[in-house]
């Protein structure tokens, strides 16, 4: 991809396999794991992941970039390369308990996380490089303002920032601060999987309408972004009882 196209999509490529290996060292990716790399680019992360896991499935949408990726990784046995838009990729064909580890375009962060956590084959753990401000809003119970997305996956995943990155870890360097974020699947979800869609629309309605939110929230002075996970679970139960 030419320098101007990289800027056009505001994408920041990892500078070296050393950076990728350091980040993987801050994850719980193990030798036995199958790992999905979304937006593989020219393969810096993919290559590092191939050294640390059993199999890597790398998805890259851009045709020209995919050619480069194929050339760079042609001799690596445990990597499967797929030239596809991740948003149209079927996660149900992946082995259960797969993990995700990727440097994705920031503009797709929300869509990619939603697709992964709403899948019927949810990943065991998700590691993503994200804009710091966006990442902080995914963490509940930390005196942050939590986004609707953070509240939606909270019953299924816990969120943690594993490591801040330096601007010069990337080419071109991003203007904003970035972090390596972990979403770890809970052993026992806090609500049932069957309730997931209803819970998601309940959270959307709470964030969209203050009248709707006030009907169920006893803590009147708090906004949706300010509730703790326990408070959300309580008002979700109240809503379920009232119907
Ligand atoms: C920020 S770059 C990172 C590349 C590489 N992972 C790295 O760290 O150097 C994101 C990559 O995602 C690809 N991409 C963008 N949208 C995509 C999509 N919907 N599905 C799959 N890949 C996509 C871009 O072409 C680009 O190569």
XYZ file of C-alpha atoms and ligand atoms in Angstrom:
270
model
C 0.000 0.000 0.000
C 1.413 3.450 -0.929
C 2.170 5.973 1.818
C -0.716 8.226 0.668
C -3.281 5.368 0.843
C -2.108 4.495 4.374
C -2.821 8.093 5.415
C -6.129 8.119 3.592
C -7.434 5.236 5.716
C -5.619 6.601 8.814
C -3.987 3.224 9.384
C -0.857 2.644 11.382
C 1.274 -0.404 10.636
C 3.432 -2.065 13.267
C 7.056 -1.143 12.683
C 8.722 -4.453 13.528
C 8.165 -8.087 14.569
C 9.973 -7.161 17.825
C 7.111 -4.817 18.814
C 4.587 -7.534 17.878
C 6.448 -10.166 19.955
C 6.555 -7.833 22.970
C 2.782 -7.299 22.729
C 2.131 -11.043 22.405
C 4.233 -11.438 25.575
C 1.615 -9.275 27.321
C -1.203 -11.595 26.215
C -2.270 -15.068 27.312
C -1.676 -16.501 23.817
C -0.111 -19.936 24.199
C 1.496 -22.528 21.894
C -1.711 -24.588 21.687
C -3.852 -21.661 20.479
C -5.460 -20.855 17.151
C -5.276 -17.093 16.639
C -7.211 -14.859 14.275
C -5.346 -11.809 12.920
C -7.829 -9.272 11.507
C -6.381 -6.779 9.009
C -3.054 -8.564 8.673
C -1.435 -5.915 6.433
C 1.963 -7.062 5.252
C 2.087 -9.629 8.079
C 4.191 -8.203 10.896
C 1.769 -9.373 13.617
C 0.876 -12.545 11.670
C 4.518 -13.599 11.484
C 5.100 -13.008 15.202
C 1.884 -14.905 16.068
C 2.998 -17.866 13.924
C 6.021 -18.234 16.238
C 3.873 -18.249 19.392
C 0.812 -20.372 18.492
C -0.303 -23.517 16.676
C -2.189 -21.821 13.866
C -2.819 -18.266 12.647
C -5.731 -17.337 10.419
C -4.953 -13.963 8.875
C -7.602 -11.897 7.098
C -6.748 -8.970 4.840
C -9.299 -7.099 2.747
C -7.085 -5.014 0.444
C -6.040 -6.929 -2.722
C -2.643 -5.251 -3.181
C -1.765 -5.638 0.503
C -2.900 -9.272 0.375
C -0.399 -9.961 -2.471
C 2.396 -8.555 -0.308
C 1.170 -10.579 2.694
C 1.142 -13.787 0.611
C 4.703 -13.161 -0.588
C 5.991 -12.310 2.889
C 4.477 -15.419 4.508
C 4.648 -17.970 1.679
C 6.975 -20.328 3.537
C 5.207 -20.260 6.890
C 3.338 -23.544 7.354
C 1.008 -22.705 10.233
C -0.568 -19.593 8.658
C -3.771 -19.554 6.621
C -4.307 -16.362 4.620
C -7.768 -15.141 3.610
C -8.415 -12.229 1.236
C -11.764 -11.027 2.582
C -13.581 -8.230 4.365
C -13.627 -9.352 8.013
C -17.102 -7.872 8.437
C -18.363 -10.591 6.015
C -16.291 -13.397 7.507
C -18.089 -16.343 9.149
C -16.653 -16.865 12.642
C -18.651 -20.040 13.172
C -16.200 -22.042 11.029
C -13.333 -21.308 13.426
C -12.366 -23.832 16.123
C -13.923 -23.120 19.533
C -11.779 -21.202 22.035
C -9.831 -19.363 19.327
C -8.204 -16.060 20.285
C -7.913 -12.782 18.375
C -4.782 -10.646 18.242
C -4.736 -7.753 15.791
C -3.771 -4.246 14.865
C -7.002 -3.165 13.179
C -8.005 0.115 11.486
C -9.203 2.395 14.322
C -12.263 3.387 12.277
C -13.536 -0.237 12.499
C -12.808 -0.836 16.214
C -16.433 -0.694 17.307
C -17.805 -2.832 14.442
C -15.082 -5.468 14.850
C -15.592 -5.796 18.630
C -19.377 -6.019 18.192
C -19.039 -8.740 15.584
C -16.688 -10.789 17.783
C -18.619 -10.529 21.050
C -22.028 -11.041 19.418
C -20.918 -14.129 17.504
C -22.283 -17.574 18.346
C -18.633 -18.645 18.377
C -17.198 -16.003 20.716
C -13.386 -15.840 20.984
C -11.790 -16.935 24.258
C -9.769 -13.717 24.374
C -9.487 -10.633 22.167
C -6.292 -8.555 21.979
C -6.527 -5.353 19.952
C -4.497 -2.214 19.466
C -6.975 0.596 20.073
C -7.050 4.352 20.509
C -6.552 4.925 24.264
C -9.640 7.146 24.633
C -11.857 4.563 22.944
C -10.332 1.717 25.010
C -10.872 3.503 28.336
C -14.590 3.757 27.604
C -14.815 -0.028 27.313
C -13.749 -0.494 30.934
C -16.526 -0.502 33.519
C -16.060 -0.063 37.324
C -12.963 2.133 36.960
C -14.401 5.647 37.387
C -14.388 6.014 33.600
C -17.379 6.995 31.553
C -18.331 3.670 29.956
C -19.654 3.487 26.373
C -22.775 1.477 25.448
C -20.430 -1.049 23.785
C -18.497 -1.565 27.054
C -21.753 -2.107 28.966
C -22.999 -4.547 26.289
C -20.065 -6.950 26.418
C -19.495 -6.618 30.200
C -21.614 -9.719 31.068
C -19.437 -11.849 28.757
C -15.960 -10.272 28.825
C -13.744 -8.410 31.289
C -11.688 -5.570 29.797
C -8.168 -4.478 30.715
C -5.431 -2.339 29.162
C -2.360 -4.602 29.007
C 0.191 -2.135 27.646
C 0.461 1.404 26.297
C 2.253 1.697 22.954
C 4.738 4.342 21.777
C 3.931 6.451 18.753
C 7.174 5.272 17.128
C 6.047 1.621 17.359
C 4.064 2.432 14.187
C 4.598 3.659 10.693
C 3.265 6.299 10.206
C 3.124 7.286 13.903
C -0.463 7.969 15.038
C -1.445 11.407 16.340
C -3.338 9.855 19.268
C -2.269 7.620 22.181
C -2.781 3.880 21.643
C -2.970 0.817 23.891
C -2.913 -2.980 23.662
C -6.265 -4.034 25.099
C -7.452 -7.396 26.426
C -11.072 -8.579 26.434
C -11.108 -11.878 28.301
C -14.132 -14.172 28.128
C -15.675 -14.787 31.544
C -15.795 -18.438 32.628
C -19.416 -17.895 33.650
C -21.303 -15.137 31.790
C -23.197 -12.716 34.070
C -26.350 -13.062 31.955
C -27.420 -16.015 29.814
C -26.380 -16.156 26.158
C -30.069 -16.443 25.176
C -30.679 -13.025 26.779
C -27.836 -11.362 24.818
C -29.942 -9.747 22.061
C -32.600 -8.442 24.482
C -29.920 -7.141 26.825
C -28.172 -5.358 23.910
C -31.378 -3.591 22.834
C -32.142 -2.699 26.464
C -28.711 -1.039 26.788
C -29.166 0.791 23.455
C -32.527 2.133 24.647
C -31.057 3.237 28.002
C -28.294 5.208 26.249
C -30.712 6.675 23.666
C -33.604 7.762 25.909
C -33.211 9.313 29.356
C -36.940 8.752 30.068
C -36.582 5.030 29.348
C -33.415 4.826 31.472
C -35.043 6.657 34.402
C -37.907 4.167 34.451
C -35.555 1.363 35.545
C -32.652 3.165 37.184
C -33.153 3.890 40.891
C -29.929 5.894 41.139
C -31.524 9.018 39.666
C -28.512 11.338 39.546
C -26.405 8.870 37.511
C -26.134 8.773 33.710
C -25.930 5.441 31.789
C -22.175 5.931 31.296
C -21.679 6.223 35.082
C -23.242 3.001 36.392
C -21.199 0.101 37.741
C -21.537 -3.428 36.344
C -23.518 -4.456 39.446
C -25.942 -1.549 39.002
C -26.478 -2.499 35.342
C -27.167 -6.114 36.270
C -29.698 -4.956 38.875
C -31.622 -2.661 36.521
C -31.521 -5.357 33.803
C -33.166 -7.757 36.294
C -35.776 -5.075 37.198
C -36.532 -4.593 33.507
C -36.842 -8.344 32.958
C -39.259 -8.671 35.899
C -41.418 -5.730 34.740
C -41.197 -6.829 31.076
C -3.735 -0.648 10.776
S -3.378 -1.713 9.430
C -2.459 -2.927 10.316
C -1.746 -3.951 9.508
C -0.962 -4.986 10.316
N -1.840 -5.741 11.197
C 0.119 -4.347 11.134
O 0.020 -4.319 12.348
O 1.061 -3.825 10.569
C -4.963 -2.472 9.160
C -5.090 -3.420 7.993
O -6.454 -3.853 7.939
C -6.876 -3.976 6.585
N -8.348 -3.858 6.586
C -9.097 -2.721 6.581
N -10.404 -3.013 6.632
C -10.503 -4.373 6.670
C -11.594 -5.285 6.726
N -12.861 -4.858 6.750
N -11.337 -6.612 6.745
C -10.049 -7.071 6.716
N -8.974 -6.242 6.659
C -9.185 -4.919 6.634
C -6.148 -2.851 5.886
O -6.048 -3.078 4.488
C -4.793 -2.863 6.616
O -3.879 -3.713 5.967
